[in-house]
Short mmCIF file of C-alpha atoms in Angstrom, two decimals:
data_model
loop_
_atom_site.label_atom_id
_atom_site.label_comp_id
_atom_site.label_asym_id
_atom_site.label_seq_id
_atom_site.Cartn_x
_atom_site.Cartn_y
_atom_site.Cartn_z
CA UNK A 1 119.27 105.73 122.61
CA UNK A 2 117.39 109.44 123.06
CA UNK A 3 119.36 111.00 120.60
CA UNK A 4 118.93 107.71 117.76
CA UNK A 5 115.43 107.99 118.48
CA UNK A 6 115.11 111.23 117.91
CA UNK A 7 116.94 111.02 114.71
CA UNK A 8 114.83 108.96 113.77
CA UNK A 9 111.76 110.14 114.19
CA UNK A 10 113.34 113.65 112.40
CA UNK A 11 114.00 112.05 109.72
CA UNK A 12 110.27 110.29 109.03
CA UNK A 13 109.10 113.56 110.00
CA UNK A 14 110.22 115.63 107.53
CA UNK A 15 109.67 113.54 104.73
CA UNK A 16 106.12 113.12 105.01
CA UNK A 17 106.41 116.99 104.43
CA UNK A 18 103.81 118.47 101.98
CA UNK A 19 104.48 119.91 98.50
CA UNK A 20 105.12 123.17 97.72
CA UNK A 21 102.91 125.66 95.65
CA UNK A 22 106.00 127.55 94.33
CA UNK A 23 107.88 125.77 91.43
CA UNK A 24 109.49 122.74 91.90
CA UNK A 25 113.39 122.86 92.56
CA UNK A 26 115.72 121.06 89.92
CA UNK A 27 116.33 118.07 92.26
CA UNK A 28 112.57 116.87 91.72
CA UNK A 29 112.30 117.95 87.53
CA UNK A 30 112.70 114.97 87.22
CA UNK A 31 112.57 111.34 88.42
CA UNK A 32 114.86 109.07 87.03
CA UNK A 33 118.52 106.57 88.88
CA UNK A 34 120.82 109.60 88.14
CA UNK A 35 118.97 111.93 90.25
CA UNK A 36 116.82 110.58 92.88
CA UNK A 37 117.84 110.97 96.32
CA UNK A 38 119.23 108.05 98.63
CA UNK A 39 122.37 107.57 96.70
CA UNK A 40 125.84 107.47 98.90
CA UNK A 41 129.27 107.85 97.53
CA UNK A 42 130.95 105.43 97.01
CA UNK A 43 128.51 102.86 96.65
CA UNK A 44 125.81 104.95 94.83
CA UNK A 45 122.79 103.75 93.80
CA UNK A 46 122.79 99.90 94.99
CA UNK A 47 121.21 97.74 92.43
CA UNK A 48 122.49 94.30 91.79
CA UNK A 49 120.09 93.05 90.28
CA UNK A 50 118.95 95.81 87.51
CA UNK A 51 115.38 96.58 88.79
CA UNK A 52 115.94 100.46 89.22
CA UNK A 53 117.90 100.20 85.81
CA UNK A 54 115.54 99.25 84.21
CA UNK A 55 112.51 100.25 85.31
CA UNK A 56 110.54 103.81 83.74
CA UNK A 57 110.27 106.62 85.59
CA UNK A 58 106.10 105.08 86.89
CA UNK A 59 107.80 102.16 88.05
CA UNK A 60 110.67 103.57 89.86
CA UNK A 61 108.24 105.97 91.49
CA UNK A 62 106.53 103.09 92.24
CA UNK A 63 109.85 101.39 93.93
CA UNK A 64 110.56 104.64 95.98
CA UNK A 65 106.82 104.85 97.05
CA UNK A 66 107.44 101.31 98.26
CA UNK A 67 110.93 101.64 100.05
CA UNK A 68 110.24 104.69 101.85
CA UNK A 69 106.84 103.45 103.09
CA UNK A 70 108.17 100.26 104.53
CA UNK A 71 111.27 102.31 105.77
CA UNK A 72 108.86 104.37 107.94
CA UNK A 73 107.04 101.65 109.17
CA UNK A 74 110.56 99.71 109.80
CA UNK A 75 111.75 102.96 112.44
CA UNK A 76 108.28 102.92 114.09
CA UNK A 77 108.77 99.17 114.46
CA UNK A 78 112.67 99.36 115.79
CA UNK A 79 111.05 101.96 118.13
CA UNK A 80 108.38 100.01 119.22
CA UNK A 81 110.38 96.86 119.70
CA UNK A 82 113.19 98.80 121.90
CA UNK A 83 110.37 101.08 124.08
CA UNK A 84 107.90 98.07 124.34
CA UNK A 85 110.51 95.64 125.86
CA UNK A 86 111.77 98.95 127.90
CA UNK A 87 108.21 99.45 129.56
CA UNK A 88 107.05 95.81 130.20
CA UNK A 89 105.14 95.20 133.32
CA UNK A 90 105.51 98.77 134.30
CA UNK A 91 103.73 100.81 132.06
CA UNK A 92 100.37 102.37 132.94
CA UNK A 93 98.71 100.55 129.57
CA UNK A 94 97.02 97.42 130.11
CA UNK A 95 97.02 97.24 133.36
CA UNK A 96 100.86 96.70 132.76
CA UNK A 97 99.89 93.04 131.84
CA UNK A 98 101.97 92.88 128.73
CA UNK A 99 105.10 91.05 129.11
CA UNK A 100 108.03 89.04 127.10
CA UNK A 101 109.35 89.96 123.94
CA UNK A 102 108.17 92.47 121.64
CA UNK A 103 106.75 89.93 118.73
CA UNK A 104 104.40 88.10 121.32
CA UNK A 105 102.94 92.00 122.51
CA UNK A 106 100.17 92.44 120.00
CA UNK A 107 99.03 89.09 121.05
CA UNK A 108 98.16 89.85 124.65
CA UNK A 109 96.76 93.09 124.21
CA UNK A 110 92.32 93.19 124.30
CA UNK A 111 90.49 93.15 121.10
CA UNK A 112 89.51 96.97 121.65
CA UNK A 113 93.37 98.09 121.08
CA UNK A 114 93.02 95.70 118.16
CA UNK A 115 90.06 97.61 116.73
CA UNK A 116 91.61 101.10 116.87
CA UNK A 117 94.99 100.31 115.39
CA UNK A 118 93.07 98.58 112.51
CA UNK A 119 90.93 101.41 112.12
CA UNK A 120 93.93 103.84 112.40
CA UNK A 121 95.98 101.91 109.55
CA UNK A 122 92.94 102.03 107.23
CA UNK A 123 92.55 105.37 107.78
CA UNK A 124 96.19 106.03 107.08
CA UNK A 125 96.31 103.90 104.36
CA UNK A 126 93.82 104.95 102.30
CA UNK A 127 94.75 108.61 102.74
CA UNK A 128 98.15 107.76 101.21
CA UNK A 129 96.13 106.08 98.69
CA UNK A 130 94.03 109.12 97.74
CA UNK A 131 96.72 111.36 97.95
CA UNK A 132 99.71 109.35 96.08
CA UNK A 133 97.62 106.95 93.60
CA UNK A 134 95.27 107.05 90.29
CA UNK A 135 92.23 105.92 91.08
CA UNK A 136 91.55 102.49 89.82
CA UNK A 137 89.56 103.20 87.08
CA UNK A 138 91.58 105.52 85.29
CA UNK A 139 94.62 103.06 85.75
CA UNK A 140 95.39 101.21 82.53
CA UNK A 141 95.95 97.44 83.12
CA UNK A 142 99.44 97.41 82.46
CA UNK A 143 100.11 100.18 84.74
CA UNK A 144 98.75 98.43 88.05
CA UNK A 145 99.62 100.95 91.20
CA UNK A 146 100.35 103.97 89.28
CA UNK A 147 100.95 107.09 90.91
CA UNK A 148 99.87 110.50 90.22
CA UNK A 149 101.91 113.09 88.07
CA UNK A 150 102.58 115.33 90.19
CA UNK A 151 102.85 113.29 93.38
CA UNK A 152 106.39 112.59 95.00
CA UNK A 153 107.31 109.26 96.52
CA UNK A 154 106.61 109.44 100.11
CA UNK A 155 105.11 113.32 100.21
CA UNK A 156 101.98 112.78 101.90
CA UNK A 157 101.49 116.09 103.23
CA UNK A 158 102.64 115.24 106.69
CA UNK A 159 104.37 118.37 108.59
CA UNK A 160 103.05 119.67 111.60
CA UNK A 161 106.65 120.74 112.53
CA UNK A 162 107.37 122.65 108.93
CA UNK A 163 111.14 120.78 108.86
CA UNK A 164 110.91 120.09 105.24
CA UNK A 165 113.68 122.58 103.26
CA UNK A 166 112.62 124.80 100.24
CA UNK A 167 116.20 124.73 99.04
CA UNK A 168 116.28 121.48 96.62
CA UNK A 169 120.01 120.33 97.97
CA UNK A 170 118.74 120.33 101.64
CA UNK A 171 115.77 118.53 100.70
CA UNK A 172 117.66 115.44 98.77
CA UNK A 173 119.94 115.49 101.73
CA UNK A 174 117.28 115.12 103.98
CA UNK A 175 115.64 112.15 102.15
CA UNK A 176 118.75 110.59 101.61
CA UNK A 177 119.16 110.75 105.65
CA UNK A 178 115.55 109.02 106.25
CA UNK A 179 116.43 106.37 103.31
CA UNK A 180 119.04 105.30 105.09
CA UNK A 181 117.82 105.40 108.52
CA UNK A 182 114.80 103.71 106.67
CA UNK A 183 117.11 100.80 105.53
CA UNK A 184 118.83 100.29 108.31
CA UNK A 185 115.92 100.29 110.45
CA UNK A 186 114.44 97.73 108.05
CA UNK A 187 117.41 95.54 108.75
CA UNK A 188 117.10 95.96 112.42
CA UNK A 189 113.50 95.06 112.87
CA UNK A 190 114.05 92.13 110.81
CA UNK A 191 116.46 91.29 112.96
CA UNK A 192 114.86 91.70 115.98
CA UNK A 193 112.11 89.31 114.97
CA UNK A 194 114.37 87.00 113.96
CA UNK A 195 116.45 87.08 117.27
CA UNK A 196 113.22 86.59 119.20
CA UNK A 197 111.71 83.70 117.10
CA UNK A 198 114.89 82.18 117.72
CA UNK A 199 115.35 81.95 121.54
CA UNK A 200 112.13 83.94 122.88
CA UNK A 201 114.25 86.29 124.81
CA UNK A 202 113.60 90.06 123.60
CA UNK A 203 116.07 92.49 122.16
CA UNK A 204 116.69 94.04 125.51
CA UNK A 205 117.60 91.22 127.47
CA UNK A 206 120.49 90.20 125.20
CA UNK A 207 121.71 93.74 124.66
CA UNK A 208 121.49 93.63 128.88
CA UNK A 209 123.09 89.87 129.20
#
């Protein structure tokens, strides 16, 4: 469990990594389904239903942008769920009042917590939305959620640790790696809610039964 965590939270890491000032290696020239990362042989890029195909390169910015976002959010979640339900009753938050499964948590904790992670979303948010999108006003209305330019799905600016590679093959590898721990993750949380909503008994008690 340490070391999936851990790969994990590696993997999110280093993609939020920031831009560099140098020029751009060949692996991000360009954006298009022939060279963007999170492709696996042999299955490469999975698409059954033509949206990446056809889409231009704005909208399958805009598809990346989307994936990896919820991807992150999916590992934080799996995470969550698996630490949460690990903790219960004995954690030094809350008086360690919060018990059951993960998905009835949020609903026992005090309106304060509630506040704060609001407030820290926002804040989040619309940095990614400064950073990543054309303001609204300069956005044709065709083109609803464009991105900027020169921004790169998911690149944020986020890298206190300074993992992200300057060599372009290392860096597709890497986001390839947090794609797919961002799919799978987004299969697992769904999942786990699912599970839950199902029986009430959280994902540690059946992996434990």
């Amino acid at each position: 469990m340490k070391f999936t965590t851990l790969a994990l939270l590696v993997g999110s890491a280093t993609a939020f990594a920031p831009s560099t000032s140098s020029k751009k290696t060949s692996s991000l020239a360009a954006f298009t389904i022939d060279n963007i990362p999170g492709a696996l042989a042999p299955m490469g890029i999975f698409d059954p239903l033509g949206f990446a195909e056809k889409a231009d390169e704005a909208t399958l910015k805009r598809y990346r942008e989307a994936e990896v976002t919820h991807g992150r959010v999916a590992m934080l979640a799996t995470v969550g769920f698996l630490v949460g339900e690990k903790v219960e009753g004995s954690s030094f938050l809350f008086d360690s009042q919060i018990t059951g499964p993960a998905i009835s948590h949020l609903a026992q904790v005090p309106v304060g917590f509630w506040l704060i992670l609001t407030s820290f979303i926002g804040a989040a948010e619309l940095q990614r939305a400064k950073t990543g999108f054309v303001e609204p006003e300069n956005v044709p209305v065709d083109k609803a959620g464009l991105l900027r330019e020169e921004y790169y799905p998911g690149d944020i600016g986020f890298d206190p640790l300074g993992l992200k590679p300057t060599d372009g093959e290392e860096l597709m590898e890497m986001q390839t790696k947090e794609l797919q721990n961002g799919r799978l993750a987004m299969l697992a949380a769904a999942g786990f809610i699912a599970q839950e909503l199902v029986d009430g008994k959280g994902i540690l008690e059946h992996l434990n039964a």
